[in-house]
Amino acid sequence: MDIITMWKAQNEKIEQSLAINNHLLKEIIGGKAKSALSHLKRLKITLLFFGILYLLFLGSLISFAVTHYSPAWNYFIISVGAIFAINTIAVATYAKHLVWLSQINYDGSIAQIQQRLSGLQSSIIKHSRIMYLQTPFFTTFYLSSNWFPENAGWPFILFQVVFTAASIYSSIWIYKHMTLENIDHKMIKSLLSGSGRETVKKAMDFYIEIEDFKVEK
């Protein structure tokens, strides 16, 4: 009975020690994740600031074109209008990501933190897909109904058609293939570079360390 009592007491001490270790590990991992995501937060603030300025610039261009409207402005108005719409979605997304980042409770459950980070990663990928859809409109905003296509030479018309068609194809391809399932594809990973997804993935990997630690125990 004395041996059993001593064994139970020792077992309780071991469990307390493991609980303390888990708590300390969670605090360390939470600090690492918070530090990594602080860089993402600064990136989103910067993108939000310049995104608003960009929208003001595009809005002034559209306003000028509409105010001084003539059929020659049709390509410009449609192209810049589409770019403006897509970047409006982008600015709203930056604001949403900042709210999500501020709502992460690093003292909460690991499962809840991982769920929020996973949702943030998925949102960043979706946002990047949408941003690439504006690419074809950068190949048409400079055209004018006054000279295209009637007064443009056939070499330029051929170049313009091929250029715009290639932009449309690449945008559709990226939109179709830029998914979470293809995240390790070399091209997709390269296109997502600088989007902040790598930072979120890094933070998610920190919390996987805790799960691996528990399994090893």
GROMACS .gro file of C-alpha atoms in nm:
model
  217
    1MET     CA    1   0.000   0.000   0.000
    2ASP     CA    2   0.288   0.238   0.080
    3ILE     CA    3   0.442   0.166  -0.262
    4ILE     CA    4   0.107   0.232  -0.433
    5THR     CA    5   0.065   0.557  -0.240
    6MET     CA    6   0.417   0.669  -0.332
    7TRP     CA    7   0.355   0.573  -0.696
    8LYS     CA    8   0.032   0.777  -0.706
    9ALA     CA    9   0.204   1.078  -0.550
   10GLN     CA   10   0.490   1.053  -0.796
   11ASN     CA   11   0.246   1.015  -1.085
   12GLU     CA   12   0.062   1.331  -0.977
   13LYS     CA   13   0.390   1.521  -0.972
   14ILE     CA   14   0.472   1.397  -1.322
   15GLU     CA   15   0.128   1.503  -1.449
   16GLN     CA   16   0.169   1.846  -1.289
   17SER     CA   17   0.511   1.881  -1.447
   18LEU     CA   18   0.374   1.784  -1.788
   19ALA     CA   19   0.085   2.029  -1.747
   20ILE     CA   20   0.333   2.308  -1.665
   21ASN     CA   21   0.548   2.210  -1.964
   22ASN     CA   22   0.245   2.216  -2.191
   23HIS     CA   23   0.146   2.558  -2.060
   24LEU     CA   24   0.495   2.698  -2.106
   25LEU     CA   25   0.521   2.545  -2.454
   26LYS     CA   26   0.189   2.698  -2.552
   27GLU     CA   27   0.305   3.039  -2.429
   28ILE     CA   28   0.629   3.012  -2.626
   29ILE     CA   29   0.451   2.897  -2.942
   30GLY     CA   30   0.187   3.167  -2.896
   31GLY     CA   31   0.461   3.429  -2.871
   32LYS     CA   32   0.625   3.303  -3.189
   33ALA     CA   33   0.295   3.298  -3.376
   34LYS     CA   34   0.203   3.645  -3.251
   35SER     CA   35   0.541   3.780  -3.359
   36ALA     CA   36   0.509   3.624  -3.706
   37LEU     CA   37   0.154   3.749  -3.754
   38SER     CA   38   0.250   4.100  -3.642
   39HIS     CA   39   0.450   4.127  -3.966
   40LEU     CA   40   0.139   4.021  -4.159
   41LYS     CA   41  -0.066   4.278  -3.971
   42ARG     CA   42   0.175   4.556  -4.070
   43LEU     CA   43   0.164   4.433  -4.431
   44LYS     CA   44  -0.216   4.445  -4.434
   45ILE     CA   45  -0.219   4.796  -4.284
   46THR     CA   46   0.023   4.914  -4.554
   47LEU     CA   47  -0.180   4.748  -4.831
   48LEU     CA   48  -0.500   4.897  -4.691
   49PHE     CA   49  -0.351   5.247  -4.686
   50PHE     CA   50  -0.210   5.235  -5.039
   51GLY     CA   51  -0.518   5.046  -5.160
   52ILE     CA   52  -0.742   5.334  -5.052
   53LEU     CA   53  -0.511   5.584  -5.223
   54TYR     CA   54  -0.518   5.369  -5.539
   55LEU     CA   55  -0.899   5.361  -5.534
   56LEU     CA   56  -0.911   5.740  -5.500
   57PHE     CA   57  -0.678   5.770  -5.798
   58LEU     CA   58  -0.879   5.527  -6.011
   59GLY     CA   59  -1.204   5.690  -5.902
   60SER     CA   60  -1.079   6.033  -6.013
   61LEU     CA   61  -0.981   5.890  -6.353
   62ILE     CA   62  -1.323   5.731  -6.401
   63SER     CA   63  -1.495   6.050  -6.288
   64PHE     CA   64  -1.296   6.255  -6.538
   65ALA     CA   65  -1.369   6.012  -6.822
   66VAL     CA   66  -1.742   6.004  -6.745
   67THR     CA   67  -1.762   6.382  -6.704
   68HIS     CA   68  -1.587   6.438  -7.038
   69TYR     CA   69  -1.749   6.135  -7.198
   70SER     CA   70  -1.709   6.045  -7.562
   71PRO     CA   71  -1.723   5.704  -7.732
   72ALA     CA   72  -1.344   5.711  -7.746
   73TRP     CA   73  -1.338   5.660  -7.368
   74ASN     CA   74  -1.534   5.332  -7.375
   75TYR     CA   75  -1.234   5.099  -7.349
   76PHE     CA   76  -1.084   5.312  -7.075
   77ILE     CA   77  -1.402   5.341  -6.867
   78ILE     CA   78  -1.481   4.969  -6.883
   79SER     CA   79  -1.122   4.860  -6.815
   80VAL     CA   80  -1.051   5.103  -6.530
   81GLY     CA   81  -1.399   5.042  -6.389
   82ALA     CA   82  -1.328   4.668  -6.368
   83ILE     CA   83  -0.989   4.733  -6.205
   84PHE     CA   84  -1.157   4.969  -5.959
   85ALA     CA   85  -1.421   4.708  -5.868
   86ILE     CA   86  -1.164   4.433  -5.809
   87ASN     CA   87  -0.946   4.661  -5.596
   88THR     CA   88  -1.249   4.766  -5.395
   89ILE     CA   89  -1.293   4.399  -5.305
   90ALA     CA   90  -0.921   4.389  -5.220
   91VAL     CA   91  -0.941   4.686  -4.980
   92ALA     CA   92  -1.244   4.534  -4.808
   93THR     CA   93  -1.054   4.205  -4.775
   94TYR     CA   94  -0.750   4.378  -4.621
   95ALA     CA   95  -0.979   4.534  -4.359
   96LYS     CA   96  -1.143   4.198  -4.292
   97HIS     CA   97  -0.805   4.029  -4.245
   98LEU     CA   98  -0.700   4.296  -3.996
   99VAL     CA   99  -1.016   4.231  -3.795
  100TRP     CA  100  -0.950   3.856  -3.799
  101LEU     CA  101  -0.590   3.905  -3.688
  102SER     CA  102  -0.700   4.124  -3.398
  103GLN     CA  103  -0.958   3.863  -3.289
  104ILE     CA  104  -0.709   3.577  -3.247
  105ASN     CA  105  -0.692   3.480  -2.881
  106TYR     CA  106  -0.348   3.330  -2.827
  107ASP     CA  107  -0.455   3.213  -2.481
  108GLY     CA  108  -0.750   3.021  -2.624
  109SER     CA  109  -0.769   2.661  -2.735
  110ILE     CA  110  -0.518   2.543  -2.992
  111ALA     CA  111  -0.795   2.400  -3.209
  112GLN     CA  112  -0.970   2.738  -3.221
  113ILE     CA  113  -0.646   2.921  -3.310
  114GLN     CA  114  -0.569   2.670  -3.585
  115GLN     CA  115  -0.922   2.707  -3.721
  116ARG     CA  116  -0.887   3.087  -3.741
  117LEU     CA  117  -0.546   3.062  -3.906
  118SER     CA  118  -0.677   2.807  -4.153
  119GLY     CA  119  -0.966   3.039  -4.242
  120LEU     CA  120  -0.724   3.329  -4.283
  121GLN     CA  121  -0.501   3.125  -4.514
  122SER     CA  122  -0.798   3.020  -4.725
  123SER     CA  123  -0.918   3.381  -4.748
  124ILE     CA  124  -0.573   3.502  -4.861
  125ILE     CA  125  -0.570   3.243  -5.140
  126LYS     CA  126  -0.922   3.340  -5.255
  127HIS     CA  127  -0.826   3.706  -5.246
  128SER     CA  128  -0.516   3.642  -5.458
  129ARG     CA  129  -0.726   3.452  -5.714
  130ILE     CA  130  -0.959   3.747  -5.754
  131MET     CA  131  -0.674   3.997  -5.784
  132TYR     CA  132  -0.531   3.815  -6.086
  133LEU     CA  133  -0.864   3.857  -6.269
  134GLN     CA  134  -0.785   4.225  -6.328
  135THR     CA  135  -0.481   4.143  -6.543
  136PRO     CA  136  -0.660   4.143  -6.886
  137PHE     CA  137  -0.799   4.493  -6.825
  138PHE     CA  138  -0.444   4.631  -6.810
  139THR     CA  139  -0.411   4.526  -7.174
  140THR     CA  140  -0.714   4.726  -7.295
  141PHE     CA  141  -0.741   5.050  -7.092
  142TYR     CA  142  -0.518   5.242  -7.337
  143LEU     CA  143  -0.729   5.159  -7.644
  144SER     CA  144  -0.954   5.419  -7.806
  145SER     CA  145  -1.260   5.374  -8.026
  146ASN     CA  146  -1.126   5.657  -8.243
  147TRP     CA  147  -0.848   5.443  -8.384
  148PHE     CA  148  -0.901   5.085  -8.271
  149PRO     CA  149  -0.965   4.869  -8.458
  150GLU     CA  150  -1.064   5.068  -8.769
  151ASN     CA  151  -0.752   5.282  -8.799
  152ALA     CA  152  -0.503   5.042  -8.646
  153GLY     CA  153  -0.275   4.839  -8.868
  154TRP     CA  154  -0.327   4.464  -8.883
  155PRO     CA  155   0.007   4.387  -8.706
  156PHE     CA  156  -0.105   4.590  -8.403
  157ILE     CA  157  -0.453   4.435  -8.411
  158LEU     CA  158  -0.298   4.088  -8.419
  159PHE     CA  159  -0.062   4.178  -8.135
  160GLN     CA  160  -0.346   4.325  -7.928
  161VAL     CA  161  -0.572   4.023  -7.976
  162VAL     CA  162  -0.295   3.776  -7.887
  163PHE     CA  163  -0.181   3.989  -7.590
  164THR     CA  164  -0.530   4.023  -7.442
  165ALA     CA  165  -0.622   3.660  -7.514
  166ALA     CA  166  -0.305   3.540  -7.340
  167SER     CA  167  -0.387   3.760  -7.038
  168ILE     CA  168  -0.741   3.624  -7.021
  169TYR     CA  169  -0.621   3.265  -7.047
  170SER     CA  170  -0.355   3.311  -6.778
  171SER     CA  171  -0.601   3.481  -6.544
  172ILE     CA  172  -0.856   3.203  -6.584
  173TRP     CA  173  -0.586   2.938  -6.536
  174ILE     CA  174  -0.463   3.102  -6.217
  175TYR     CA  175  -0.817   3.146  -6.084
  176LYS     CA  176  -0.894   2.781  -6.154
  177HIS     CA  177  -0.573   2.631  -6.013
  178MET     CA  178  -0.495   2.866  -5.724
  179THR     CA  179  -0.660   2.654  -5.456
  180LEU     CA  180  -0.560   2.514  -5.118
  181GLU     CA  181  -0.523   2.171  -5.278
  182ASN     CA  182  -0.259   2.304  -5.522
  183ILE     CA  183  -0.074   2.510  -5.265
  184ASP     CA  184   0.249   2.312  -5.311
  185HIS     CA  185   0.248   2.355  -5.689
  186LYS     CA  186   0.565   2.543  -5.783
  187MET     CA  187   0.389   2.801  -6.001
  188ILE     CA  188   0.106   2.861  -5.753
  189LYS     CA  189   0.349   2.897  -5.465
  190SER     CA  190   0.546   3.152  -5.667
  191LEU     CA  191   0.233   3.350  -5.757
  192LEU     CA  192   0.130   3.361  -5.390
  193SER     CA  193   0.470   3.491  -5.283
  194GLY     CA  194   0.430   3.811  -5.083
  195SER     CA  195   0.058   3.758  -5.018
  196GLY     CA  196   0.113   3.674  -4.651
  197ARG     CA  197   0.012   3.310  -4.686
  198GLU     CA  198   0.363   3.194  -4.596
  199THR     CA  199   0.343   3.386  -4.267
  200VAL     CA  200   0.011   3.226  -4.176
  201LYS     CA  201   0.145   2.883  -4.270
  202LYS     CA  202   0.447   2.945  -4.047
  203ALA     CA  203   0.219   3.032  -3.754
  204MET     CA  204   0.011   2.719  -3.819
  205ASP     CA  205   0.327   2.506  -3.818
  206PHE     CA  206   0.417   2.644  -3.473
  207TYR     CA  207   0.096   2.499  -3.330
  208ILE     CA  208   0.153   2.168  -3.506
  209GLU     CA  209   0.469   2.147  -3.293
  210ILE     CA  210   0.250   2.132  -2.982
  211GLU     CA  211   0.042   1.849  -3.128
  212ASP     CA  212   0.361   1.660  -3.220
  213PHE     CA  213   0.492   1.713  -2.867
  214LYS     CA  214   0.176   1.563  -2.721
  215VAL     CA  215   0.198   1.262  -2.953
  216GLU     CA  216   0.561   1.200  -2.858
  217LYS     CA  217   0.468   1.200  -2.490
   0.00000   0.00000   0.00000
